[in-house]
mmCIF file of C-alpha atoms in Angstrom:
data_model
loop_
_atom_site.group_PDB
_atom_site.id
_atom_site.type_symbol
_atom_site.label_atom_id
_atom_site.label_comp_id
_atom_site.label_asym_id
_atom_site.label_seq_id
_atom_site.Cartn_x
_atom_site.Cartn_y
_atom_site.Cartn_z
ATOM 1 C CA UNK L 129 82.626 -37.127 -29.363
ATOM 2 C CA UNK L 130 80.650 -39.343 -26.976
ATOM 3 C CA UNK L 131 81.067 -36.769 -24.271
ATOM 4 C CA UNK L 132 80.197 -34.142 -26.396
ATOM 5 C CA UNK L 133 76.796 -35.718 -27.594
ATOM 6 C CA UNK L 134 76.045 -36.891 -24.110
ATOM 7 C CA UNK L 135 76.264 -33.233 -22.884
ATOM 8 C CA UNK L 136 73.834 -31.698 -25.401
ATOM 9 C CA UNK L 137 71.428 -34.347 -24.617
ATOM 10 C CA UNK L 138 71.464 -33.688 -21.090
ATOM 11 C CA UNK L 139 71.151 -29.868 -21.800
ATOM 12 C CA UNK L 140 68.259 -30.315 -23.664
ATOM 13 C CA UNK L 141 66.473 -32.886 -21.442
ATOM 14 C CA UNK L 142 67.029 -30.366 -18.892
ATOM 15 C CA UNK L 143 65.492 -27.427 -21.034
ATOM 16 C CA UNK L 144 62.691 -29.913 -21.550
ATOM 17 C CA UNK L 145 62.014 -30.783 -17.815
ATOM 18 C CA UNK L 146 61.964 -26.883 -17.350
ATOM 19 C CA UNK L 147 59.442 -26.089 -20.215
ATOM 20 C CA UNK L 148 57.047 -29.079 -18.702
ATOM 21 C CA UNK L 149 57.720 -27.908 -15.513
ATOM 22 C CA UNK L 150 56.741 -24.265 -16.180
ATOM 23 C CA UNK L 151 54.050 -25.590 -18.388
ATOM 24 C CA UNK L 152 52.620 -27.578 -15.275
ATOM 25 C CA UNK L 153 52.951 -24.053 -13.063
ATOM 26 C CA UNK L 154 50.634 -22.138 -15.704
ATOM 27 C CA UNK L 155 48.039 -24.958 -15.779
ATOM 28 C CA UNK L 156 48.226 -25.145 -11.862
ATOM 29 C CA UNK L 157 48.034 -20.743 -11.484
ATOM 30 C CA UNK L 158 44.973 -21.065 -13.990
ATOM 31 C CA UNK L 159 43.061 -23.212 -11.954
ATOM 32 C CA UNK L 160 43.647 -21.223 -9.017
ATOM 33 C CA UNK L 161 42.439 -18.203 -10.575
ATOM 34 C CA UNK L 162 39.337 -20.005 -12.136
ATOM 35 C CA UNK L 163 38.537 -21.225 -8.446
ATOM 36 C CA UNK L 164 39.147 -17.477 -7.210
ATOM 37 C CA UNK L 165 36.951 -16.032 -9.825
ATOM 38 C CA UNK L 166 34.435 -18.815 -9.238
ATOM 39 C CA UNK L 167 33.645 -18.359 -5.930
ATOM 40 C CA UNK L 168 33.597 -14.659 -6.408
ATOM 41 C CA UNK L 169 30.672 -15.007 -8.738
ATOM 42 C CA UNK L 170 29.111 -17.365 -6.633
ATOM 43 C CA UNK L 171 29.449 -14.971 -3.722
ATOM 44 C CA UNK L 172 27.865 -12.229 -5.972
ATOM 45 C CA UNK L 173 25.176 -14.602 -7.225
ATOM 46 C CA UNK L 174 24.260 -15.420 -3.686
ATOM 47 C CA UNK L 175 24.194 -12.051 -2.353
ATOM 48 C CA UNK L 176 21.897 -11.372 -5.134
ATOM 49 C CA UNK L 177 19.916 -14.378 -4.437
ATOM 50 C CA UNK L 178 19.426 -12.828 -0.738
ATOM 51 C CA UNK L 179 18.811 -9.309 -1.721
ATOM 52 C CA UNK L 180 16.047 -10.420 -4.322
ATOM 53 C CA UNK L 181 14.341 -13.166 -1.782
ATOM 54 C CA UNK L 182 14.425 -9.769 0.548
ATOM 55 C CA UNK L 183 12.682 -7.660 -2.056
ATOM 56 C CA UNK L 184 10.330 -10.397 -2.819
ATOM 57 C CA UNK L 185 9.039 -10.783 0.879
ATOM 58 C CA UNK L 186 8.732 -7.148 1.305
ATOM 59 C CA UNK L 187 5.676 -6.492 2.441
ATOM 60 C CA UNK L 188 4.461 -10.325 2.574
ATOM 61 C CA UNK L 189 2.964 -12.618 4.984
ATOM 62 C CA UNK L 190 2.839 -10.243 7.771
ATOM 63 C CA UNK L 191 6.583 -8.812 7.780
ATOM 64 C CA UNK L 192 7.568 -5.810 7.395
ATOM 65 C CA UNK L 193 10.784 -4.489 6.187
ATOM 66 C CA UNK L 194 11.912 -5.229 9.915
ATOM 67 C CA UNK L 195 11.192 -8.537 9.942
ATOM 68 C CA UNK L 196 8.387 -7.898 12.872
ATOM 69 C CA UNK L 197 5.160 -9.435 13.157
ATOM 70 C CA UNK L 198 1.755 -8.489 11.690
ATOM 71 C CA UNK L 199 0.346 -5.966 14.345
ATOM 72 C CA UNK L 200 -3.003 -5.468 13.737
ATOM 73 C CA UNK L 201 -4.460 -1.610 14.647
ATOM 74 C CA UNK L 202 -7.143 -1.738 17.702
ATOM 75 C CA UNK L 203 -10.679 -3.216 16.674
ATOM 76 C CA UNK L 204 -9.672 -4.442 13.149
ATOM 77 C CA UNK L 205 -12.173 -6.480 11.760
ATOM 78 C CA UNK L 206 -12.354 -9.118 8.652
ATOM 79 C CA UNK L 207 -10.479 -12.060 7.081
ATOM 80 C CA UNK L 208 -6.834 -11.534 9.392
ATOM 81 C CA UNK L 209 -8.125 -8.432 10.806
ATOM 82 C CA UNK L 210 -7.003 -6.519 8.150
ATOM 83 C CA UNK L 211 -10.052 -4.029 8.033
ATOM 84 C CA UNK L 212 -10.730 -0.776 9.728
ATOM 85 C CA UNK L 213 -14.547 -0.214 10.747
ATOM 86 C CA UNK L 214 -16.368 2.775 10.953
ATOM 87 C CA UNK L 215 -20.027 3.243 11.555
ATOM 88 C CA UNK L 216 -21.869 0.594 13.425
ATOM 89 C CA UNK L 217 -21.591 -3.350 13.136
ATOM 90 C CA UNK L 218 -25.235 -4.165 12.765
ATOM 91 C CA UNK L 219 -25.547 -1.235 10.300
ATOM 92 C CA UNK L 220 -28.069 -3.343 7.183
ATOM 93 C CA UNK L 221 -25.102 -2.687 4.898
ATOM 94 C CA UNK L 222 -21.640 -2.697 4.457
ATOM 95 C CA UNK L 223 -19.027 -0.681 1.857
ATOM 96 C CA UNK L 224 -15.356 -2.046 1.343
ATOM 97 C CA UNK L 225 -13.250 0.218 0.122
ATOM 98 C CA UNK L 226 -9.559 -0.342 -0.552
ATOM 99 C CA UNK L 227 -7.593 2.923 -0.665
ATOM 100 C CA UNK L 228 -3.891 4.553 -0.769
ATOM 101 C CA UNK L 229 -3.425 7.653 1.133
ATOM 102 C CA UNK L 230 -0.947 8.668 -1.930
ATOM 103 C CA UNK L 231 -3.905 7.870 -4.446
ATOM 104 C CA UNK L 232 -5.404 10.972 -6.112
ATOM 105 C CA UNK L 233 -8.283 8.650 -7.379
ATOM 106 C CA UNK L 234 -8.923 8.025 -3.916
ATOM 107 C CA UNK L 235 -9.188 11.193 -2.797
ATOM 108 C CA UNK L 236 -11.728 12.320 -5.404
ATOM 109 C CA UNK L 237 -13.803 9.242 -4.718
ATOM 110 C CA UNK L 238 -13.467 10.648 -0.687
ATOM 111 C CA UNK L 239 -14.251 13.802 -1.682
ATOM 112 C CA UNK L 240 -17.621 13.033 -3.608
ATOM 113 C CA UNK L 241 -18.596 10.436 -1.282
ATOM 114 C CA UNK L 242 -17.450 11.297 2.475
ATOM 115 C CA UNK L 243 -20.433 13.576 3.194
ATOM 116 C CA UNK L 244 -22.901 10.630 2.321
ATOM 117 C CA UNK L 245 -20.946 7.728 3.954
ATOM 118 C CA UNK L 246 -20.929 9.948 7.068
ATOM 119 C CA UNK L 247 -24.758 10.820 6.889
ATOM 120 C CA UNK L 248 -25.438 6.848 6.209
ATOM 121 C CA UNK L 249 -23.097 5.938 9.152
ATOM 122 C CA UNK L 250 -24.662 8.541 11.707
ATOM 123 C CA UNK L 251 -28.338 6.963 10.524
ATOM 124 C CA UNK L 252 -27.017 3.602 11.626
ATOM 125 C CA UNK L 253 -27.130 2.674 7.722
ATOM 126 C CA UNK L 254 -24.069 1.837 6.588
ATOM 127 C CA UNK L 255 -20.675 0.613 8.055
ATOM 128 C CA UNK L 256 -17.166 0.925 6.226
ATOM 129 C CA UNK L 257 -14.561 -1.432 5.759
ATOM 130 C CA UNK L 258 -11.144 0.253 5.233
ATOM 131 C CA UNK L 259 -8.292 -1.597 3.764
ATOM 132 C CA UNK L 260 -5.139 0.093 3.434
ATOM 133 C CA UNK L 261 -2.897 -0.068 0.128
ATOM 134 C CA UNK L 262 0.329 0.623 -0.504
ATOM 135 C CA UNK L 263 0.070 0.526 -4.535
ATOM 136 C CA UNK L 264 1.859 4.215 -5.479
ATOM 137 C CA UNK L 265 4.912 3.320 -3.321
ATOM 138 C CA UNK L 266 5.085 0.612 -5.583
ATOM 139 C CA UNK L 267 4.680 2.026 -8.809
ATOM 140 C CA UNK L 268 6.468 5.346 -8.086
ATOM 141 C CA UNK L 269 8.864 4.512 -5.355
ATOM 142 C CA UNK L 270 8.731 5.941 -1.915
ATOM 143 C CA UNK L 271 7.523 4.945 1.458
ATOM 144 C CA UNK L 272 4.342 7.625 1.701
ATOM 145 C CA UNK L 273 1.269 4.703 1.259
ATOM 146 C CA UNK L 274 2.713 2.548 3.372
ATOM 147 C CA UNK L 275 3.866 5.278 6.310
ATOM 148 C CA UNK L 276 0.757 6.700 6.149
ATOM 149 C CA UNK L 277 -1.453 3.522 6.304
ATOM 150 C CA UNK L 278 0.807 2.918 9.452
ATOM 151 C CA UNK L 279 -0.240 6.207 10.978
ATOM 152 C CA UNK L 280 -4.075 5.686 10.347
ATOM 153 C CA UNK L 281 -3.684 2.466 11.962
ATOM 154 C CA UNK L 282 -2.143 4.308 14.842
ATOM 155 C CA UNK L 283 -4.859 6.587 14.675
ATOM 156 C CA UNK L 284 -7.359 3.569 14.877
ATOM 157 C CA UNK L 285 -5.475 2.436 18.197
ATOM 158 C CA UNK L 286 -6.630 5.760 19.700
ATOM 159 C CA UNK L 287 -10.007 5.942 18.504
ATOM 160 C CA UNK L 288 -9.317 8.675 15.716
ATOM 161 C CA UNK L 289 -9.161 6.772 12.598
ATOM 162 C CA UNK L 290 -12.058 8.385 10.926
ATOM 163 C CA UNK L 291 -10.954 12.131 11.693
ATOM 164 C CA UNK L 292 -7.511 11.215 10.677
ATOM 165 C CA UNK L 293 -8.643 9.587 7.672
ATOM 166 C CA UNK L 294 -10.284 12.302 6.445
ATOM 167 C CA UNK L 295 -7.730 14.890 7.018
ATOM 168 C CA UNK L 296 -4.834 12.651 5.295
ATOM 169 C CA UNK L 297 -6.855 12.638 1.928
ATOM 170 C CA UNK L 298 -7.420 16.533 2.328
ATOM 171 C CA UNK L 299 -4.118 17.342 2.693
ATOM 172 C CA UNK L 300 -3.100 14.881 -0.351
ATOM 173 C CA UNK L 301 0.140 15.741 -1.653
ATOM 174 C CA UNK L 302 0.654 15.400 -5.501
ATOM 175 C CA UNK L 303 1.249 11.943 -6.418
ATOM 176 C CA UNK L 304 4.786 12.103 -7.005
ATOM 177 C CA UNK L 305 5.394 14.226 -3.728
ATOM 178 C CA UNK L 306 6.349 11.435 -1.144
ATOM 179 C CA UNK L 307 5.600 13.635 1.610
ATOM 180 C CA UNK L 308 3.813 11.399 3.466
ATOM 181 C CA UNK L 309 7.261 9.458 3.650
ATOM 182 C CA UNK L 310 8.108 11.864 5.959
ATOM 183 C CA UNK L 311 6.681 10.855 9.827
ATOM 184 C CA UNK L 312 6.994 14.512 10.675
ATOM 185 C CA UNK L 313 4.330 15.356 8.205
ATOM 186 C CA UNK L 314 2.333 12.626 9.658
ATOM 187 C CA UNK L 315 2.601 13.791 12.792
ATOM 188 C CA UNK L 316 1.728 17.219 11.648
ATOM 189 C CA UNK L 317 -1.407 16.745 10.257
ATOM 190 C CA UNK L 318 -2.457 14.866 13.332
ATOM 191 C CA UNK L 319 -2.403 18.322 14.982
ATOM 192 C CA UNK L 320 -5.659 18.635 13.160
ATOM 193 C CA UNK L 321 -7.679 15.738 15.070
ATOM 194 C CA UNK L 322 -8.431 16.622 18.692
ATOM 195 C CA UNK L 323 -6.404 14.331 21.242
ATOM 196 C CA UNK L 324 -4.619 12.309 18.301
ATOM 197 C CA UNK L 325 -0.992 13.917 18.959
ATOM 198 C CA UNK L 326 0.023 11.888 22.048
ATOM 199 C CA UNK L 327 3.228 10.121 23.120
ATOM 200 C CA UNK L 328 1.508 6.687 22.432
ATOM 201 C CA UNK L 329 0.734 8.233 18.646
ATOM 202 C CA UNK L 330 4.145 9.622 17.982
ATOM 203 C CA UNK L 331 5.872 6.277 18.769
ATOM 204 C CA UNK L 332 3.514 3.922 17.208
ATOM 205 C CA UNK L 333 4.326 6.374 14.049
ATOM 206 C CA UNK L 334 7.840 6.572 14.453
ATOM 207 C CA UNK L 335 8.486 2.723 15.070
ATOM 208 C CA UNK L 336 6.200 1.681 12.030
ATOM 209 C CA UNK L 337 4.241 -0.373 14.571
ATOM 210 C CA UNK L 338 1.693 -1.393 11.727
ATOM 211 C CA UNK L 339 4.076 -1.954 8.763
ATOM 212 C CA UNK L 340 3.786 -5.374 8.836
ATOM 213 C CA UNK L 341 -0.145 -5.378 9.274
ATOM 214 C CA UNK L 342 -0.088 -2.741 5.945
ATOM 215 C CA UNK L 343 2.043 -4.857 4.049
ATOM 216 C CA UNK L 344 -0.321 -7.518 4.869
ATOM 217 C CA UNK L 345 -3.417 -5.942 3.437
ATOM 218 C CA UNK L 346 -1.342 -4.963 0.341
ATOM 219 C CA UNK L 347 -0.944 -9.161 -0.015
ATOM 220 C CA UNK L 348 -4.763 -9.214 -0.127
ATOM 221 C CA UNK L 349 -5.340 -6.846 -2.203
ATOM 222 C CA UNK L 350 -2.788 -8.116 -4.943
ATOM 223 C CA UNK L 351 -4.532 -11.818 -3.678
ATOM 224 C CA UNK L 352 -7.723 -10.504 -4.645
ATOM 225 C CA UNK L 353 -6.796 -9.400 -8.129
ATOM 226 C CA UNK L 354 -8.362 -5.869 -8.243
ATOM 227 C CA UNK L 355 -7.284 -3.405 -11.124
ATOM 228 C CA UNK L 356 -6.430 -0.522 -8.792
ATOM 229 C CA UNK L 357 -7.649 1.940 -6.550
ATOM 230 C CA UNK L 358 -10.342 3.010 -5.109
ATOM 231 C CA UNK L 359 -11.684 -0.165 -5.050
ATOM 232 C CA UNK L 360 -15.264 0.098 -3.538
ATOM 233 C CA UNK L 361 -17.911 -2.566 -3.297
ATOM 234 C CA UNK L 362 -21.372 -2.328 -1.518
ATOM 235 C CA UNK L 363 -22.285 -5.725 -0.069
ATOM 236 C CA UNK L 364 -19.815 -7.259 -2.177
ATOM 237 C CA UNK L 365 -20.912 -5.684 -5.351
ATOM 238 C CA UNK L 366 -18.314 -3.333 -7.472
ATOM 239 C CA UNK L 367 -20.435 -0.048 -7.398
ATOM 240 C CA UNK L 368 -18.460 0.842 -10.739
ATOM 241 C CA UNK L 369 -19.189 -2.411 -12.226
ATOM 242 C CA UNK L 370 -21.709 -0.616 -14.665
ATOM 243 C CA UNK L 371 -20.407 1.839 -17.041
ATOM 244 C CA UNK L 372 -23.705 2.928 -18.400
ATOM 245 C CA UNK L 373 -25.232 3.502 -15.198
ATOM 246 C CA UNK L 374 -22.504 3.863 -12.325
ATOM 247 C CA UNK L 375 -23.560 4.505 -9.036
ATOM 248 C CA UNK L 376 -23.187 8.045 -7.680
ATOM 249 C CA UNK L 377 -23.227 9.501 -4.033
ATOM 250 C CA UNK L 378 -27.422 10.184 -4.445
ATOM 251 C CA UNK L 379 -27.755 6.352 -5.738
ATOM 252 C CA UNK L 380 -25.744 4.670 -3.094
ATOM 253 C CA UNK L 381 -27.730 6.923 -0.368
ATOM 254 C CA UNK L 382 -31.268 5.816 -2.144
ATOM 255 C CA UNK L 383 -29.642 2.054 -1.981
ATOM 256 C CA UNK L 384 -28.792 2.009 1.191
ATOM 257 C CA UNK L 385 -32.155 3.837 2.871
ATOM 258 C CA UNK L 386 -33.819 0.957 1.009
ATOM 259 C CA UNK L 387 -31.914 -1.895 2.278
ATOM 260 C CA UNK L 388 -32.263 -0.230 5.983
ATOM 261 C CA UNK L 389 -36.232 0.181 6.025
ATOM 262 C CA UNK L 390 -37.579 -1.766 8.658
ATOM 263 C CA UNK L 391 -34.026 -3.019 9.652
ATOM 264 C CA UNK L 392 -31.566 -2.393 12.286
ATOM 265 C CA UNK L 393 -31.096 1.578 12.544
ATOM 266 C CA UNK L 394 -33.887 2.313 9.645
ATOM 267 C CA UNK L 395 -34.830 5.925 8.580
ATOM 268 C CA UNK L 396 -37.971 6.045 9.886
ATOM 269 C CA UNK L 397 -38.355 6.500 13.714
ATOM 270 C CA UNK L 398 -35.133 4.769 14.308
ATOM 271 C CA UNK L 399 -33.309 5.747 17.489
ATOM 272 C CA UNK L 400 -29.948 5.518 15.833
ATOM 273 C CA UNK L 401 -31.168 7.934 12.859
ATOM 274 C CA UNK L 402 -29.765 10.910 14.533
ATOM 275 C CA UNK L 403 -27.491 9.465 17.075
ATOM 276 C CA UNK L 404 -23.605 9.504 16.388
ATOM 277 C CA UNK L 405 -21.812 6.671 14.890
ATOM 278 C CA UNK L 406 -18.812 6.850 17.613
ATOM 279 C CA UNK L 407 -19.721 3.945 19.809
ATOM 280 C CA UNK L 408 -18.102 1.797 16.986
ATOM 281 C CA UNK L 409 -14.235 1.046 17.592
ATOM 282 C CA UNK L 410 -13.406 2.811 13.898
ATOM 283 C CA UNK L 411 -15.539 5.785 14.545
ATOM 284 C CA UNK L 412 -14.409 6.567 18.443
ATOM 285 C CA UNK L 413 -13.354 10.242 18.842
ATOM 286 C CA UNK L 414 -14.473 11.512 15.286
ATOM 287 C CA UNK L 415 -17.005 14.247 14.781
ATOM 288 C CA UNK L 416 -20.403 13.884 15.349
ATOM 289 C CA UNK L 417 -21.967 14.773 12.155
ATOM 290 C CA UNK L 418 -24.310 17.719 11.791
ATOM 291 C CA UNK L 419 -28.278 17.255 11.479
ATOM 292 C CA UNK L 420 -27.428 17.832 7.701
ATOM 293 C CA UNK L 421 -25.092 14.619 7.858
ATOM 294 C CA UNK L 422 -21.883 16.858 6.584
ATOM 295 C CA UNK L 423 -19.475 14.805 9.204
ATOM 296 C CA UNK L 424 -16.620 16.792 7.649
ATOM 297 C CA UNK L 425 -13.486 16.153 9.537
ATOM 298 C CA UNK L 426 -12.598 20.059 9.276
ATOM 299 C CA UNK L 427 -14.837 22.772 7.873
ATOM 300 C CA UNK L 428 -14.569 24.448 4.916
ATOM 301 C CA UNK L 429 -13.975 21.875 2.730
ATOM 302 C CA UNK L 430 -16.060 21.550 -0.460
ATOM 303 C CA UNK L 431 -17.405 17.971 -1.355
ATOM 304 C CA UNK L 432 -17.268 18.792 -5.166
ATOM 305 C CA UNK L 433 -13.529 18.780 -6.646
ATOM 306 C CA UNK L 434 -12.761 21.032 -9.707
ATOM 307 C CA UNK L 435 -13.297 19.920 -12.752
ATOM 308 C CA UNK L 436 -8.929 19.508 -13.492
ATOM 309 C CA UNK L 437 -8.581 18.296 -10.059
ATOM 310 C CA UNK L 438 -10.654 15.402 -11.021
ATOM 311 C CA UNK L 439 -9.687 14.767 -14.034
ATOM 312 C CA UNK L 440 -5.837 14.500 -12.920
ATOM 313 C CA UNK L 441 -7.213 11.914 -10.464
ATOM 314 C CA UNK L 442 -8.688 10.075 -13.055
ATOM 315 C CA UNK L 443 -5.669 9.761 -15.240
ATOM 316 C CA UNK L 444 -3.389 9.196 -12.687
ATOM 317 C CA UNK L 445 -0.764 6.548 -13.658
ATOM 318 C CA UNK L 446 0.260 5.528 -10.542
ATOM 319 C CA UNK L 447 -2.969 4.099 -8.977
ATOM 320 C CA UNK L 448 -3.290 1.119 -11.542
ATOM 321 C CA UNK L 449 -2.565 -2.442 -10.929
ATOM 322 C CA UNK L 450 -3.166 -5.606 -13.425
ATOM 323 C CA UNK L 451 -5.884 -7.974 -12.158
ATOM 324 C CA UNK L 452 -9.328 -8.507 -12.259
ATOM 325 C CA UNK L 453 -12.651 -6.647 -11.618
ATOM 326 C CA UNK L 454 -13.824 -4.254 -9.117
ATOM 327 C CA UNK L 455 -12.105 -1.222 -9.231
ATOM 328 C CA UNK L 456 -12.806 2.536 -9.954
ATOM 329 C CA UNK L 457 -9.856 2.539 -12.044
ATOM 330 C CA UNK L 458 -11.543 0.337 -14.934
ATOM 331 C CA UNK L 459 -10.025 2.900 -17.890
ATOM 332 C CA UNK L 460 -7.383 5.110 -18.306
ATOM 333 C CA UNK L 461 -9.932 7.606 -18.121
ATOM 334 C CA UNK L 462 -11.304 6.541 -14.909
ATOM 335 C CA UNK L 463 -14.769 6.886 -16.397
ATOM 336 C CA UNK L 464 -16.200 4.141 -13.842
ATOM 337 C CA UNK L 465 -16.272 6.584 -10.854
ATOM 338 C CA UNK L 466 -18.859 9.400 -11.583
ATOM 339 C CA UNK L 467 -17.513 12.936 -9.737
ATOM 340 C CA UNK L 468 -21.207 14.513 -9.229
ATOM 341 C CA UNK L 469 -23.567 14.040 -6.627
#
């Protein structure tokens, strides 16, 4: 009787020990699975953090997506050498322009003001400091803003910035078409500028030599809290600030000529009044304006866009940015930028 009871007790004890061991093993397996899952989550989060850091720093602080240094084009001026200057450096008036080669409103500005700007540059009365912006890439995707700006900087290296700048705007694709994201298109357009399509220029374009410099310029645009493109300042003052009396091309001409009377490159009796402004680093190799001051990079281009194209450019959704004043994009209707001469 006692032996039977002992055997039953022994069996129960064995079963209990086995059950305890099973529970212990289950707990161990659960801990192992938890550690594996936790490690995987940490790995994913770590990768996400790295990707986020790369994305956050793309185009910032002088490093491009390739991680290279910011290489300014030849003759770049201004703070951090972020401006490409056209016109004579001693000109009494300065026009500061922030532009995106994919921006329709920028094209509208260039189409309407180009002849006046080139005329004033040729007279030695005005110099222009161009800053490249990649706003459309950021808002609509693609890389056309970046690559076209790099190509323009490469043209500056070749002394052909001004004519190539004009060609890019004259041949601007639709805002949603990232045609300028293809180097082949940018090289094709270089063929429209005499002497620009060289091995050195091609290498500069294909290697993205100035990509980091362009990104640094975009950072400066963001830091300036400008509202959108184009942002145009005459001697530091937003030319579209007065919505009731915006500065037209004719008014721009009058203001600049008034500022230049009696000074360097004055309109009366000045040797520079009829001279080409190709002596400037930014204007080297650009076509000399005619006696009428047209200064077009190519013939047959109308200085006045159609009403439909102007309206389309004015309503472009991709060119706006948040921030402070200083832009032609003061409203969705783009009321700040006059289309008439």
